[in-house]
Amino acid sequence: MENIILIGYMGSGKSTVARELHQRNNMEIIDTDSKIVKEQGKSINEIFAQDGETAFRDLETDCLKQLSEKKDSFILSTGGGMPVREENRALLKNLGTVFFLKADTDTILERVKHDTARPLLQDEDRRSKIETMLMTRTPLYEAAADYIIVTDGRTVEEIAGEIISVINR
Ligand code: S3P
């Protein structure tokens, strides 16, 4: 089966949808943030604080390059900033079918309201931060995607079902 690649903003549901897909097709889940944290032996917050965002972005690109060598199929849950780099958008497309999980600001705010692990969201005015980032990033997510899946007001089962029906087409 072809690889399923999930992209989208923080809190768009990539990890939850990946788990639901795994329950249905038993494909391995790979989460780029978890892979980086494991390999570096430090949290995302620590990588941003000690090494800077560019260093983290380089690790994300390395991660995609490593995955392009992988033989068995997988479900890839990516960090929200992964598609921002043009090089990463090309690498993602080569890895498999790319699904952009699209969520609006209210949905995202609700999902990340207790979050302390995402350095880019530790802002006094989270709503404006999200709105500004979505304005810049949405065209890039759309450029990277083969399919756009609107997630607002939908259950994880519905979203995973839509992805599976696209893959089985
Ligand atoms: C980021 C998203 C995070 C993580 C890092 C940066 C971003 O991943 O990679 O905090 O730039 O959007 P999630 O989308 O899994 O939260």
PDB file of C-alpha atoms and ligand atoms in Angstrom:
ATOM      1  CA  MET A   1       0.000   0.000   0.000  1.00  0.00           C
ATOM      2  CA  GLU A   2       1.189   3.547  -0.654  1.00  0.00           C
ATOM      3  CA  ASN A   3       2.318   5.639   2.284  1.00  0.00           C
ATOM      4  CA  ILE A   4      -0.209   8.005   3.856  1.00  0.00           C
ATOM      5  CA  ILE A   5       1.266  11.409   4.677  1.00  0.00           C
ATOM      6  CA  LEU A   6      -0.602  13.737   7.038  1.00  0.00           C
ATOM      7  CA  ILE A   7       0.208  17.436   7.088  1.00  0.00           C
ATOM      8  CA  GLY A   8      -1.507  20.388   8.724  1.00  0.00           C
ATOM      9  CA  TYR A   9      -1.212  23.029  11.404  1.00  0.00           C
ATOM     10  CA  MET A  10      -0.604  22.214  15.072  1.00  0.00           C
ATOM     11  CA  GLY A  11      -3.781  20.785  16.583  1.00  0.00           C
ATOM     12  CA  SER A  12      -5.282  19.819  13.239  1.00  0.00           C
ATOM     13  CA  GLY A  13      -5.574  16.201  14.423  1.00  0.00           C
ATOM     14  CA  LYS A  14      -2.694  14.519  12.555  1.00  0.00           C
ATOM     15  CA  SER A  15      -1.641  12.202  15.419  1.00  0.00           C
ATOM     16  CA  THR A  16      -5.210  11.225  16.314  1.00  0.00           C
ATOM     17  CA  VAL A  17      -6.105  10.531  12.683  1.00  0.00           C
ATOM     18  CA  ALA A  18      -2.861   8.544  12.264  1.00  0.00           C
ATOM     19  CA  ARG A  19      -3.872   6.307  15.203  1.00  0.00           C
ATOM     20  CA  GLU A  20      -7.348   5.764  13.748  1.00  0.00           C
ATOM     21  CA  LEU A  21      -5.857   4.876  10.348  1.00  0.00           C
ATOM     22  CA  HIS A  22      -3.470   2.447  12.052  1.00  0.00           C
ATOM     23  CA  GLN A  23      -6.404   0.689  13.708  1.00  0.00           C
ATOM     24  CA  ARG A  24      -7.997   0.203  10.309  1.00  0.00           C
ATOM     25  CA  ASN A  25      -5.043  -0.866   8.156  1.00  0.00           C
ATOM     26  CA  ASN A  26      -2.343  -1.803  10.691  1.00  0.00           C
ATOM     27  CA  MET A  27       0.288   0.239   8.854  1.00  0.00           C
ATOM     28  CA  GLU A  28       3.160   1.506  11.008  1.00  0.00           C
ATOM     29  CA  ILE A  29       2.819   5.071  12.318  1.00  0.00           C
ATOM     30  CA  ILE A  30       5.822   7.355  12.148  1.00  0.00           C
ATOM     31  CA  ASP A  31       5.625  10.748  13.842  1.00  0.00           C
ATOM     32  CA  THR A  32       8.386  13.126  12.746  1.00  0.00           C
ATOM     33  CA  ASP A  33       8.365  15.075  16.050  1.00  0.00           C
ATOM     34  CA  SER A  34       8.669  11.851  18.104  1.00  0.00           C
ATOM     35  CA  LYS A  35      11.430  10.543  15.840  1.00  0.00           C
ATOM     36  CA  ILE A  36      13.403  13.789  16.231  1.00  0.00           C
ATOM     37  CA  VAL A  37      12.876  13.904  20.019  1.00  0.00           C
ATOM     38  CA  LYS A  38      14.023  10.299  20.344  1.00  0.00           C
ATOM     39  CA  GLU A  39      17.075  10.737  18.134  1.00  0.00           C
ATOM     40  CA  GLN A  40      18.159  14.016  19.751  1.00  0.00           C
ATOM     41  CA  GLY A  41      17.374  12.936  23.296  1.00  0.00           C
ATOM     42  CA  LYS A  42      15.653  16.260  24.019  1.00  0.00           C
ATOM     43  CA  SER A  43      12.202  17.768  23.800  1.00  0.00           C
ATOM     44  CA  ILE A  44      11.009  20.062  20.986  1.00  0.00           C
ATOM     45  CA  ASN A  45      11.062  22.956  23.491  1.00  0.00           C
ATOM     46  CA  GLU A  46      14.689  22.173  24.343  1.00  0.00           C
ATOM     47  CA  ILE A  47      15.729  21.904  20.689  1.00  0.00           C
ATOM     48  CA  PHE A  48      14.123  25.289  19.899  1.00  0.00           C
ATOM     49  CA  ALA A  49      15.615  26.944  23.010  1.00  0.00           C
ATOM     50  CA  GLN A  50      19.129  25.470  22.796  1.00  0.00           C
ATOM     51  CA  ASP A  51      19.707  25.024  19.059  1.00  0.00           C
ATOM     52  CA  GLY A  52      17.148  27.340  17.448  1.00  0.00           C
ATOM     53  CA  GLU A  53      14.290  26.840  15.020  1.00  0.00           C
ATOM     54  CA  THR A  54      16.528  26.502  11.937  1.00  0.00           C
ATOM     55  CA  ALA A  55      18.331  23.566  13.534  1.00  0.00           C
ATOM     56  CA  PHE A  56      14.942  21.929  14.186  1.00  0.00           C
ATOM     57  CA  ARG A  57      13.898  22.528  10.567  1.00  0.00           C
ATOM     58  CA  ASP A  58      17.135  20.896   9.372  1.00  0.00           C
ATOM     59  CA  LEU A  59      16.331  17.869  11.518  1.00  0.00           C
ATOM     60  CA  GLU A  60      12.874  17.699   9.927  1.00  0.00           C
ATOM     61  CA  THR A  61      14.398  17.680   6.423  1.00  0.00           C
ATOM     62  CA  ASP A  62      16.893  14.964   7.463  1.00  0.00           C
ATOM     63  CA  CYS A  63      14.011  12.939   8.841  1.00  0.00           C
ATOM     64  CA  LEU A  64      12.176  13.005   5.474  1.00  0.00           C
ATOM     65  CA  LYS A  65      15.370  12.046   3.634  1.00  0.00           C
ATOM     66  CA  GLN A  66      15.853   9.054   5.944  1.00  0.00           C
ATOM     67  CA  LEU A  67      12.267   7.959   5.395  1.00  0.00           C
ATOM     68  CA  SER A  68      12.654   7.966   1.619  1.00  0.00           C
ATOM     69  CA  GLU A  69      14.919   4.903   2.060  1.00  0.00           C
ATOM     70  CA  LYS A  70      12.215   2.974   3.931  1.00  0.00           C
ATOM     71  CA  LYS A  71      10.680  -0.028   2.195  1.00  0.00           C
ATOM     72  CA  ASP A  72       7.557  -0.939   4.240  1.00  0.00           C
ATOM     73  CA  SER A  73       4.456   1.236   4.040  1.00  0.00           C
ATOM     74  CA  PHE A  74       3.743   3.722   6.800  1.00  0.00           C
ATOM     75  CA  ILE A  75       1.440   6.468   7.980  1.00  0.00           C
ATOM     76  CA  LEU A  76       3.443   9.659   8.489  1.00  0.00           C
ATOM     77  CA  SER A  77       2.317  12.288  10.948  1.00  0.00           C
ATOM     78  CA  THR A  78       4.387  15.429  10.376  1.00  0.00           C
ATOM     79  CA  GLY A  79       5.162  18.489  12.488  1.00  0.00           C
ATOM     80  CA  GLY A  80       2.982  21.460  11.553  1.00  0.00           C
ATOM     81  CA  GLY A  81       5.871  23.400  10.023  1.00  0.00           C
ATOM     82  CA  MET A  82       7.167  20.570   7.847  1.00  0.00           C
ATOM     83  CA  PRO A  83       5.638  21.756   4.523  1.00  0.00           C
ATOM     84  CA  VAL A  84       6.913  25.323   4.930  1.00  0.00           C
ATOM     85  CA  ARG A  85      10.245  24.492   3.279  1.00  0.00           C
ATOM     86  CA  GLU A  86      10.024  23.990  -0.444  1.00  0.00           C
ATOM     87  CA  GLU A  87      12.501  21.106  -0.281  1.00  0.00           C
ATOM     88  CA  ASN A  88      10.271  19.356   2.261  1.00  0.00           C
ATOM     89  CA  ARG A  89       7.186  19.776   0.073  1.00  0.00           C
ATOM     90  CA  ALA A  90       8.985  17.916  -2.723  1.00  0.00           C
ATOM     91  CA  LEU A  91      10.244  15.221  -0.332  1.00  0.00           C
ATOM     92  CA  LEU A  92       6.733  14.750   1.109  1.00  0.00           C
ATOM     93  CA  LYS A  93       5.195  14.316  -2.365  1.00  0.00           C
ATOM     94  CA  ASN A  94       7.792  11.680  -3.201  1.00  0.00           C
ATOM     95  CA  LEU A  95       7.049   9.772  -0.006  1.00  0.00           C
ATOM     96  CA  GLY A  96       3.365   9.090  -0.631  1.00  0.00           C
ATOM     97  CA  THR A  97      -0.141  10.525  -0.905  1.00  0.00           C
ATOM     98  CA  VAL A  98      -0.276  13.781   1.034  1.00  0.00           C
ATOM     99  CA  PHE A  99      -3.429  14.737   2.966  1.00  0.00           C
ATOM    100  CA  PHE A 100      -3.769  18.252   4.363  1.00  0.00           C
ATOM    101  CA  LEU A 101      -5.953  18.145   7.489  1.00  0.00           C
ATOM    102  CA  LYS A 102      -7.480  21.588   7.355  1.00  0.00           C
ATOM    103  CA  ALA A 103      -8.838  23.135  10.565  1.00  0.00           C
ATOM    104  CA  ASP A 104      -9.987  26.666  11.317  1.00  0.00           C
ATOM    105  CA  THR A 105      -8.677  28.894  14.100  1.00  0.00           C
ATOM    106  CA  ASP A 106     -11.487  28.042  16.563  1.00  0.00           C
ATOM    107  CA  THR A 107     -10.974  24.303  16.136  1.00  0.00           C
ATOM    108  CA  ILE A 108      -7.225  24.682  16.600  1.00  0.00           C
ATOM    109  CA  LEU A 109      -7.541  26.980  19.624  1.00  0.00           C
ATOM    110  CA  GLU A 110      -9.840  24.493  21.338  1.00  0.00           C
ATOM    111  CA  ARG A 111      -7.448  21.610  20.687  1.00  0.00           C
ATOM    112  CA  VAL A 112      -4.290  23.391  21.868  1.00  0.00           C
ATOM    113  CA  LYS A 113      -5.716  25.377  24.763  1.00  0.00           C
ATOM    114  CA  HIS A 114      -3.740  23.528  27.469  1.00  0.00           C
ATOM    115  CA  ASP A 115      -0.601  23.056  25.394  1.00  0.00           C
ATOM    116  CA  THR A 116       2.850  23.874  26.755  1.00  0.00           C
ATOM    117  CA  ALA A 117       4.940  21.638  24.493  1.00  0.00           C
ATOM    118  CA  ARG A 118       4.721  23.697  21.302  1.00  0.00           C
ATOM    119  CA  PRO A 119       7.210  26.594  21.455  1.00  0.00           C
ATOM    120  CA  LEU A 120       5.553  28.562  18.649  1.00  0.00           C
ATOM    121  CA  LEU A 121       2.233  28.661  20.525  1.00  0.00           C
ATOM    122  CA  GLN A 122       3.570  30.058  23.799  1.00  0.00           C
ATOM    123  CA  ASP A 123       2.310  33.509  22.867  1.00  0.00           C
ATOM    124  CA  GLU A 124       0.154  35.851  24.918  1.00  0.00           C
ATOM    125  CA  ASP A 125      -2.283  36.253  22.069  1.00  0.00           C
ATOM    126  CA  ARG A 126      -2.630  32.742  20.764  1.00  0.00           C
ATOM    127  CA  ARG A 127      -5.571  33.514  18.521  1.00  0.00           C
ATOM    128  CA  SER A 128      -3.711  36.179  16.515  1.00  0.00           C
ATOM    129  CA  LYS A 129      -0.594  34.051  16.417  1.00  0.00           C
ATOM    130  CA  ILE A 130      -2.570  31.151  14.921  1.00  0.00           C
ATOM    131  CA  GLU A 131      -4.449  33.418  12.495  1.00  0.00           C
ATOM    132  CA  THR A 132      -1.228  35.012  11.237  1.00  0.00           C
ATOM    133  CA  MET A 133       0.549  31.683  10.843  1.00  0.00           C
ATOM    134  CA  LEU A 134      -2.440  30.124   9.068  1.00  0.00           C
ATOM    135  CA  MET A 135      -2.476  32.987   6.572  1.00  0.00           C
ATOM    136  CA  THR A 136       1.118  32.317   5.592  1.00  0.00           C
ATOM    137  CA  ARG A 137       1.009  28.565   5.835  1.00  0.00           C
ATOM    138  CA  THR A 138      -2.334  27.607   4.305  1.00  0.00           C
ATOM    139  CA  PRO A 139      -1.168  28.188   0.686  1.00  0.00           C
ATOM    140  CA  LEU A 140       1.928  26.098   1.438  1.00  0.00           C
ATOM    141  CA  TYR A 141      -0.111  23.245   2.941  1.00  0.00           C
ATOM    142  CA  GLU A 142      -2.344  23.381  -0.113  1.00  0.00           C
ATOM    143  CA  ALA A 143       0.658  23.340  -2.448  1.00  0.00           C
ATOM    144  CA  ALA A 144       2.079  20.293  -0.666  1.00  0.00           C
ATOM    145  CA  ALA A 145      -1.206  18.367  -0.592  1.00  0.00           C
ATOM    146  CA  ASP A 146      -2.678  15.829  -2.981  1.00  0.00           C
ATOM    147  CA  TYR A 147      -5.977  16.042  -1.059  1.00  0.00           C
ATOM    148  CA  ILE A 148      -7.450  18.597   1.317  1.00  0.00           C
ATOM    149  CA  ILE A 149      -9.567  17.134   4.123  1.00  0.00           C
ATOM    150  CA  VAL A 150     -11.703  19.629   6.044  1.00  0.00           C
ATOM    151  CA  THR A 151     -11.804  18.498   9.663  1.00  0.00           C
ATOM    152  CA  ASP A 152     -13.943  21.121  11.439  1.00  0.00           C
ATOM    153  CA  GLY A 153     -16.934  19.571  13.198  1.00  0.00           C
ATOM    154  CA  ARG A 154     -16.088  16.067  11.982  1.00  0.00           C
ATOM    155  CA  THR A 155     -15.181  12.966  13.954  1.00  0.00           C
ATOM    156  CA  VAL A 156     -11.856  11.205  13.649  1.00  0.00           C
ATOM    157  CA  GLU A 157     -13.721   8.170  12.253  1.00  0.00           C
ATOM    158  CA  GLU A 158     -15.209  10.278   9.440  1.00  0.00           C
ATOM    159  CA  ILE A 159     -11.855  11.819   8.585  1.00  0.00           C
ATOM    160  CA  ALA A 160     -10.010   8.478   8.571  1.00  0.00           C
ATOM    161  CA  GLY A 161     -12.840   6.967   6.500  1.00  0.00           C
ATOM    162  CA  GLU A 162     -12.449   9.674   3.866  1.00  0.00           C
ATOM    163  CA  ILE A 163      -8.680   9.113   3.696  1.00  0.00           C
ATOM    164  CA  ILE A 164      -9.095   5.331   3.350  1.00  0.00           C
ATOM    165  CA  SER A 165     -11.657   5.756   0.574  1.00  0.00           C
ATOM    166  CA  VAL A 166      -9.226   7.999  -1.347  1.00  0.00           C
ATOM    167  CA  ILE A 167      -6.381   5.504  -0.879  1.00  0.00           C
ATOM    168  CA  ASN A 168      -8.557   2.578  -2.031  1.00  0.00           C
ATOM    169  CA  ARG A 169      -9.753   4.393  -5.127  1.00  0.00           C
TER     170      ARG A 169
HETATM  171  C1  S3P B   1       5.469  23.072  14.744  1.00  0.00           C
HETATM  172  C2  S3P B   1       4.596  22.036  14.992  1.00  0.00           C
HETATM  173  C3  S3P B   1       4.860  20.992  16.005  1.00  0.00           C
HETATM  174  C4  S3P B   1       6.377  20.804  16.200  1.00  0.00           C
HETATM  175  C5  S3P B   1       7.012  22.123  16.499  1.00  0.00           C
HETATM  176  C6  S3P B   1       6.793  23.167  15.408  1.00  0.00           C
HETATM  177  C7  S3P B   1       5.090  24.097  13.740  1.00  0.00           C
HETATM  178  O1  S3P B   1       4.262  19.756  15.598  1.00  0.00           O
HETATM  179  O2  S3P B   1       6.944  20.237  15.055  1.00  0.00           O
HETATM  180  O3  S3P B   1       6.505  22.589  17.734  1.00  0.00           O
HETATM  181  O4  S3P B   1       5.969  24.861  13.292  1.00  0.00           O
HETATM  182  O5  S3P B   1       3.892  24.135  13.358  1.00  0.00           O
HETATM  183  P1  S3P B   1       2.673  19.438  15.695  1.00  0.00           P
HETATM  184  O6  S3P B   1       2.028  19.985  14.464  1.00  0.00           O
HETATM  185  O7  S3P B   1       2.634  17.956  15.738  1.00  0.00           O
HETATM  186  O8  S3P B   1       2.189  20.072  16.940  1.00  0.00           O
END
